[in-house]
XYZ file of C-alpha atoms in Angstrom:
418
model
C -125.106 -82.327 66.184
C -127.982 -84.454 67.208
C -127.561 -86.352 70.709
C -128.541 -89.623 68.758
C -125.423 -88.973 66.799
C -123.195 -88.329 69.657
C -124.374 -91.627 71.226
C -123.174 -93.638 68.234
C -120.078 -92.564 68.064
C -119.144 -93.147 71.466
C -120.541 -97.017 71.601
C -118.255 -97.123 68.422
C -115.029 -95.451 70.224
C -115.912 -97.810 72.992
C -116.109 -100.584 70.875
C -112.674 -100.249 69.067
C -110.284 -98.908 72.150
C -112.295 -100.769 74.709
C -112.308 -104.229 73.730
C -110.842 -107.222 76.067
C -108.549 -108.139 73.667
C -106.656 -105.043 71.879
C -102.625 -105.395 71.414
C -100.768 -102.536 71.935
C -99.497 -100.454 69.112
C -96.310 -103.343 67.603
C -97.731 -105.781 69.436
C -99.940 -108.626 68.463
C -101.619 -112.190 69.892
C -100.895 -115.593 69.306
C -102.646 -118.581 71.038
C -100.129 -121.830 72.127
C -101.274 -124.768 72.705
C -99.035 -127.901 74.349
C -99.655 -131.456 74.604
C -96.818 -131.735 77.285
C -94.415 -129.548 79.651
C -92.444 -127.190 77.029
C -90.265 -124.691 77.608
C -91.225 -122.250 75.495
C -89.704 -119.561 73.812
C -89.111 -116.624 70.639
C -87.100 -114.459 68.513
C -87.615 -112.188 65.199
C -86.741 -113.880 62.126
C -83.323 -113.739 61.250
C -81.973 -113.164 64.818
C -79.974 -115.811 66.854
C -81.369 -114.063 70.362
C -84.437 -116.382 72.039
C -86.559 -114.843 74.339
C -88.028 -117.245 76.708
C -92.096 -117.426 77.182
C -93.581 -118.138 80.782
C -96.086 -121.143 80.031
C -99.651 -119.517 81.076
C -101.595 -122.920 82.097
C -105.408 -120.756 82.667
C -104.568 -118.286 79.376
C -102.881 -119.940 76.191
C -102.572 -116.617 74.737
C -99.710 -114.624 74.254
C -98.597 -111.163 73.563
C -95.716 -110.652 71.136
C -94.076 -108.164 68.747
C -96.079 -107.648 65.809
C -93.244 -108.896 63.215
C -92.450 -112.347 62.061
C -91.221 -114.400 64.535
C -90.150 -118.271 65.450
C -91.740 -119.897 68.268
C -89.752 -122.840 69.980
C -91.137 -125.806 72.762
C -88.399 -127.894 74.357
C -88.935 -130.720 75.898
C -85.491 -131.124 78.207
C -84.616 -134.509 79.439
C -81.238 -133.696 80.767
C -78.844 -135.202 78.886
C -81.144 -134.813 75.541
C -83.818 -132.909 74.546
C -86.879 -132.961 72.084
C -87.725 -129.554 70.340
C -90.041 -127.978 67.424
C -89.655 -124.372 66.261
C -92.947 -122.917 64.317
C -93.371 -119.529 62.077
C -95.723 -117.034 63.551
C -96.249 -114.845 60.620
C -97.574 -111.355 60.832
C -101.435 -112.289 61.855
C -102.875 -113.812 64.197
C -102.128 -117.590 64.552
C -102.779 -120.735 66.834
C -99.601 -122.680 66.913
C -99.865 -126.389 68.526
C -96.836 -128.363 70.163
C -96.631 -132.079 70.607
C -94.156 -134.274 71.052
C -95.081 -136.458 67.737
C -93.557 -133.601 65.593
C -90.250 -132.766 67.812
C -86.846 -133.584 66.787
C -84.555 -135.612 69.570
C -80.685 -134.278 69.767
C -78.049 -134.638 72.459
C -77.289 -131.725 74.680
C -73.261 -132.199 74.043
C -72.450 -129.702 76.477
C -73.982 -131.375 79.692
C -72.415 -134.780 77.643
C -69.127 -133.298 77.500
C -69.229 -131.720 81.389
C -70.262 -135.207 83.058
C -67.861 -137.106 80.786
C -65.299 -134.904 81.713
C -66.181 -135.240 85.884
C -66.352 -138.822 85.130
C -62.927 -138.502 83.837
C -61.641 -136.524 86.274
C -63.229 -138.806 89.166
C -61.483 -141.904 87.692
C -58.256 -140.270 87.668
C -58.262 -139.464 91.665
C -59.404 -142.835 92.064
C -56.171 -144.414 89.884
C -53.988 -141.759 91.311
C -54.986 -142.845 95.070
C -54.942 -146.872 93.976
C -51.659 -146.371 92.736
C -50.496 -144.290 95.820
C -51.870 -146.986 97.938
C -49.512 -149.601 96.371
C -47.306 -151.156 98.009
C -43.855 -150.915 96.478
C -42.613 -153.925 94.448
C -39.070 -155.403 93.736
C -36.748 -154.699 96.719
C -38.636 -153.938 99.981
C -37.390 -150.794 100.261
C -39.597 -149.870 103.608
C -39.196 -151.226 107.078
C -42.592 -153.617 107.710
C -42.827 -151.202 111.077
C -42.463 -147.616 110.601
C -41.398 -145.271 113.092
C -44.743 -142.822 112.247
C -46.817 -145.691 113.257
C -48.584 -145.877 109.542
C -49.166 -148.648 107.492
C -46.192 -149.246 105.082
C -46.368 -149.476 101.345
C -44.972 -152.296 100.176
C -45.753 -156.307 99.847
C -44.795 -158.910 102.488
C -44.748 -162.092 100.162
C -47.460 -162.273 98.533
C -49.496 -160.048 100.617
C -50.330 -156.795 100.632
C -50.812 -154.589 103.697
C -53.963 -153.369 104.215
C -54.908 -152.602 107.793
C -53.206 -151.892 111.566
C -55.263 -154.210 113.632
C -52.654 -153.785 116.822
C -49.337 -152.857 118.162
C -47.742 -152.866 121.261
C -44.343 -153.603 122.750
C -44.256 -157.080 121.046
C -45.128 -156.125 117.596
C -47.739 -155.206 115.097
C -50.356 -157.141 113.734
C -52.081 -156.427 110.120
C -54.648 -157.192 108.072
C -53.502 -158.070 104.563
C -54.858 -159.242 101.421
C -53.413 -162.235 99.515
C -52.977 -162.085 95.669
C -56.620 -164.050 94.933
C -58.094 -161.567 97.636
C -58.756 -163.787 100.851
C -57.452 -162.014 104.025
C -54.772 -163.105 106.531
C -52.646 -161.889 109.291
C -49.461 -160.950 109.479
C -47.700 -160.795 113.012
C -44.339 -158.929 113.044
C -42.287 -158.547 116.099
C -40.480 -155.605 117.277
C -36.937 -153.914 116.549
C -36.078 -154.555 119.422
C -36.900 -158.111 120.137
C -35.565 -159.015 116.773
C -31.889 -158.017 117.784
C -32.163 -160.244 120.800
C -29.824 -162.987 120.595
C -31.943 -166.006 121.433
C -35.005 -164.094 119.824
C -35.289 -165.620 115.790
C -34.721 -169.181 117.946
C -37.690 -168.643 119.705
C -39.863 -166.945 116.708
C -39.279 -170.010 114.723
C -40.172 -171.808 117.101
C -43.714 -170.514 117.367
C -43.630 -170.590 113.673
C -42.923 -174.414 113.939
C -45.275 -175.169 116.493
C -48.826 -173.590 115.178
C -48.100 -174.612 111.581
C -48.443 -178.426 113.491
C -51.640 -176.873 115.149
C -55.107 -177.278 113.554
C -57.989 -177.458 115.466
C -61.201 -175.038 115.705
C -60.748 -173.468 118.630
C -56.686 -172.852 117.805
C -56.077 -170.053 115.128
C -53.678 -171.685 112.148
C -50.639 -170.609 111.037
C -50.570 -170.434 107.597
C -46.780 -169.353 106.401
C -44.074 -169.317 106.724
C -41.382 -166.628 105.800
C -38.487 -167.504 103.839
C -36.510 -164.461 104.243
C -34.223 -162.671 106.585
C -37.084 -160.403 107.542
C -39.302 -162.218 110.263
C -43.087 -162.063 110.442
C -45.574 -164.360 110.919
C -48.920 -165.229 108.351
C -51.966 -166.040 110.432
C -55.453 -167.173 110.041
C -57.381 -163.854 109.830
C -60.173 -164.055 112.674
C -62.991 -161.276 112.822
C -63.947 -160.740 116.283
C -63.280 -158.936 119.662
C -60.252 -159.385 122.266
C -61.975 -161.055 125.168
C -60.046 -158.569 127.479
C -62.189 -156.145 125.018
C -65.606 -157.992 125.318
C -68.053 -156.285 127.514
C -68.663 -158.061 131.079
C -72.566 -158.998 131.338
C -74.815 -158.981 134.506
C -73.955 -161.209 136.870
C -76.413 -164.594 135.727
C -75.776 -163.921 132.146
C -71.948 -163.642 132.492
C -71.926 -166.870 134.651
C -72.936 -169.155 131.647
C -70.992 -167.094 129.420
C -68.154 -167.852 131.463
C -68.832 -171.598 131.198
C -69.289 -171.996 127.830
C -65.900 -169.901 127.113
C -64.125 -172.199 129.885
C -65.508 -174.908 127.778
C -64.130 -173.348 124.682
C -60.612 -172.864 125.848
C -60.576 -176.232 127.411
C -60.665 -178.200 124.339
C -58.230 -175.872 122.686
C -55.882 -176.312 125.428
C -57.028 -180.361 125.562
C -55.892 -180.153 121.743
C -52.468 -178.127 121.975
C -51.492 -180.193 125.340
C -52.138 -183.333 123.432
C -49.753 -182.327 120.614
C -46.978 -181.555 123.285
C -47.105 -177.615 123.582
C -47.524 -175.722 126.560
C -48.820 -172.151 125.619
C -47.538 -170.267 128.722
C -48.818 -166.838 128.241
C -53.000 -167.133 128.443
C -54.439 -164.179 129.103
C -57.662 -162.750 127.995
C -56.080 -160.563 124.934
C -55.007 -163.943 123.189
C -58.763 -165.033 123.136
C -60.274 -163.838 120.403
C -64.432 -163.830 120.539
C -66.289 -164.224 117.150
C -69.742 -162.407 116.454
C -71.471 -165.968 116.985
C -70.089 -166.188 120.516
C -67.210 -168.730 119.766
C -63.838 -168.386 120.614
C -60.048 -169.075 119.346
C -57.020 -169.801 121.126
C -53.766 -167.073 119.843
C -50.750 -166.244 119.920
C -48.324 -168.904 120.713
C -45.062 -166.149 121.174
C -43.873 -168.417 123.952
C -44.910 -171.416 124.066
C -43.037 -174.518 124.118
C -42.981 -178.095 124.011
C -42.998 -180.705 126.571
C -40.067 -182.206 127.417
C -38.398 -179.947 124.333
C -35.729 -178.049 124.290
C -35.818 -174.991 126.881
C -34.769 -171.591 125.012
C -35.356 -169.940 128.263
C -32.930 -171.283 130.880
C -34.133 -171.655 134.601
C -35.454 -168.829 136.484
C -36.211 -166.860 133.582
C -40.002 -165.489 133.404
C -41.403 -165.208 129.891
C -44.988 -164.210 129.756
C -47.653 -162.168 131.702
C -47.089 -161.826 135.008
C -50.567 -160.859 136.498
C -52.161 -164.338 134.459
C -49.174 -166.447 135.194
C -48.994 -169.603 137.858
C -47.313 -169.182 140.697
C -44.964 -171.393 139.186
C -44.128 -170.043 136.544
C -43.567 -166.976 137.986
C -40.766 -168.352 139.847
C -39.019 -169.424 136.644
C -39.882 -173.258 137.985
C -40.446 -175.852 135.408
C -44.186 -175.974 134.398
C -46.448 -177.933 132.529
C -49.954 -178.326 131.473
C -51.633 -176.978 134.880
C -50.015 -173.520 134.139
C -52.167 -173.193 131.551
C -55.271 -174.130 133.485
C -54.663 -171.852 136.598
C -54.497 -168.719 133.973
C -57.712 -169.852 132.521
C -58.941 -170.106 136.073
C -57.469 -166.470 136.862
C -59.476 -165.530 133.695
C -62.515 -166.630 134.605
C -61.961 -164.765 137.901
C -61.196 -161.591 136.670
C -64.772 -161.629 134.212
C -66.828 -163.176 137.520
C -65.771 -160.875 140.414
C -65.321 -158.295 138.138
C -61.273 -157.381 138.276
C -58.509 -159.252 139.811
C -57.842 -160.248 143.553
C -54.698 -158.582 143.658
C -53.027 -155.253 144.448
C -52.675 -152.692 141.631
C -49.494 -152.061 142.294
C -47.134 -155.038 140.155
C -44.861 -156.056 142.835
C -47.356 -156.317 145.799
C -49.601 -157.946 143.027
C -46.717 -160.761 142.454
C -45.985 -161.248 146.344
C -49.576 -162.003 146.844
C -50.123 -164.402 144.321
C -46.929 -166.323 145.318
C -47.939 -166.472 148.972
C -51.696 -167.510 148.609
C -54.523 -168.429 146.169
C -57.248 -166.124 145.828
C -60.226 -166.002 148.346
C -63.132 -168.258 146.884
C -65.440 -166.148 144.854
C -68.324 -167.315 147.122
C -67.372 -164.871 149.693
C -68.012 -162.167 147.762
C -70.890 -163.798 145.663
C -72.510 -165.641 147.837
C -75.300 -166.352 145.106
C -72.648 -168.016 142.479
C -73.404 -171.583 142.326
C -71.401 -173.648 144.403
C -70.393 -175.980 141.471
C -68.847 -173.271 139.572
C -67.053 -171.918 142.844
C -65.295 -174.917 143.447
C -64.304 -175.388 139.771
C -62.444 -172.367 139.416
C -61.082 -172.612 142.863
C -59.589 -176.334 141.703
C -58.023 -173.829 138.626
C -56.459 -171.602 140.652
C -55.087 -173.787 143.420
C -52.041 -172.387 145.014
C -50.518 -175.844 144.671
C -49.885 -177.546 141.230
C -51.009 -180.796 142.936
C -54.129 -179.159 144.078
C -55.023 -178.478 140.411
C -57.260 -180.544 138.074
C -54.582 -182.787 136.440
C -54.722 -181.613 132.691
C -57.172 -180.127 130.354
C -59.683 -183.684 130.083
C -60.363 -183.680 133.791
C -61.421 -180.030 134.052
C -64.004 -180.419 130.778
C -65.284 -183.436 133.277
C -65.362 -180.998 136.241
C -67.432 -178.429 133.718
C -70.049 -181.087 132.372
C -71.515 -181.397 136.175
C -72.469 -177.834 135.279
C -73.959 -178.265 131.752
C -77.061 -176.982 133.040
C -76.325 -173.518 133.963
C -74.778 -172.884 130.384
């Protein structure tokens, strides 16, 4: 054979098995083209199996079975989803997806899963409201419970929410009334309930802050009509002052004056109305976010010149804050108050108290003299606010500012310093 001849048919072998393009034997091509993200994918006529496509971005072109097949684009938008299937007969073919020819349907499996979280969710959240119930009818639950936990039940028309305190006196909570504004509710002890003299003296307090309104004085707001004894309070949002962090020294001496100032007119207010609160101490002050304060917890107080449900020589408060006095079991009246509040201020100024830690030295001392004058330890305090709270805490009652009026006087001389 001529070499001419051999040439030509190898450029023609080259040309048929060669080319860039050649399927392999069943196979064939088909170009895609997409307007938008699909997920693409095939199967042979007939068959219910689909074969999903990687989406070539450089190279439209695919390589398929050579049979008749069904290409499909989806378009998945979680919940729902847009989709066209095409016909690639057996050729070659250019099939084009938009979204202007897709058909929109619900994917009622992921419908059906969320509905059925959502479903599930809203049960636990019923099922826990409901737990969290309180009980109605009979109050079958104490309103303190030995495990310390918040009891499930209604106290009027309350309903227990939060333990904001406890201690040997009682518990206090946070409740919610029936059209949703807060209170609290003060209930005393087991133990201080089966005290003879004890529902006397609870009414009592009951009786005397439901007379009470004034800023600086925290209301009571109900009163409770059963055999069960509690108290409902105004609900104040703030910190203990025995809680509320001592300052440096220039900062926490006008803080201490503008709090002296506070308490004063409470205690101007509740002396005026005939009550003696007998049992200030810095956990009764309550300190709001804006820096103002309110006046608690009047347990055992009582009025002037009223009936005495303690007899002589009985102590009822806390000892460490308490007159001399009144520590004695003597008769008191409105300068007890103001020699705590001076004992108060004290405490925040020196920091601590000027007394022994242990209880009984504590008491001798403060019966047998006052306090040295915070000038000897600070010399830098000024000498204004020395002698005021040394005229607080004078040993003698005599010694003392006279009432509540005649201290704010003493504290407006140092106006400036607040």
């Amino acid at each position: 054979m001529p070499p001419p001849f051999k040439f030509s048919w190898l450029v023609l072998w080259l040309l048929v098995v060669g080319g860039p393009m050649h399927a392999q034997t069943g196979t064939r091509f088909i170009k895609i083209n997409l307007s938008d993200h699909f997920q693409l994918s095939y199967r042979q006529t007939g068959s219910n199996r689909w074969t999903p496509l990687p989406v070539h971005a450089a190279d439209p072109t695919y390589e398929l079975p050579d049979v008749d097949l069904e290409v499909r684009g989806v378009l998945d938008h979680g919940l729902w989803y847009e989709i066209q299937t095409q016909p690639a007969l057996r050729s070659y073919v250019v099939l084009i997806f938009s979204r202007e020819k897709c058909q929109s349907l619900v994917h009622w499996g992921r419908l059906f899963g969320l509905l059925l979280c959502f479903t599930a969710g809203l049960f636990m959240f019923y099922r826990r409201r409901l737990n969290s119930l309180p009980t109605t009818g009979t109050n079958q639950e104490p309103l303190i419970r030995p495990d310390g936990k918040i009891p499930k039940r209604k106290v009027g028309q309350y309903r227990l929410i939060e333990l904001l305190g406890s201690g040997g006196m009682g518990v206090v909570y946070r409740a919610e009334a029936e059209d949703g504004h807060m209170v609290a509710i003060k209930v005393p002890a087991p133990h201080l309930v089966s005290q003879t003299d004890f529902r006397q003296r609870f009414y009592r307090e009951i009786e005397l802050g439901c007379r009470l309104d004034h800023p600086r004085v925290v209301k009571v707001l109900e009163v409770p009509l059963g055999e069960e004894l509690y108290v409902v309070l105004e609900y104040v949002e703030g910190t203990p002052l025995d809680k509320w962090p001592i300052q440096p020294w220039p900062i926490e001496c006008k803080q201490c004056i503008a709090f002296a100032r506070q308490v004063l007119e409470a205690l101007q207010y509740i002396h005026s109305q005939g009550v003696i609160h007998r049992d200030l101490k810095p956990a009764n002050l309550m300190v709001m976010k804006e820096g103002s304060l309110k006046l608690m917890d009047f347990g055992i107080a009582h009025k002037i010149h009223g009936t005495r449900l303690t007899g002589t020589g009985t102590i009822m408060g806390t000892p460490i804050y308490m007159s001399p006095e009144q520590l004695q079991g003597m008769e008191i009246d409105a300068r007890a108050d103001l020699y705590s509040l001076g004992l108060i201020l004290y405490e925040r100024l020196l920091p601590g108290l000027p007394y022994s830690d242990d209880l009984m030295e504590a008491m001798r001392q403060k019966l047998t003299k006052a306090p040295a004058p915070l000038r000897d330890i600070h010399p830098n305090i000024n000498p204004g606010l020395n002698e005021f709270i040394c005229r607080l805490i004078a040993q003698r009652v005599e010694d003392r500012f006279q009432d509540a009026a005649h201290a704010i006087q003493g504290l407006n001389s140092l106006c400036e310093l607040a």
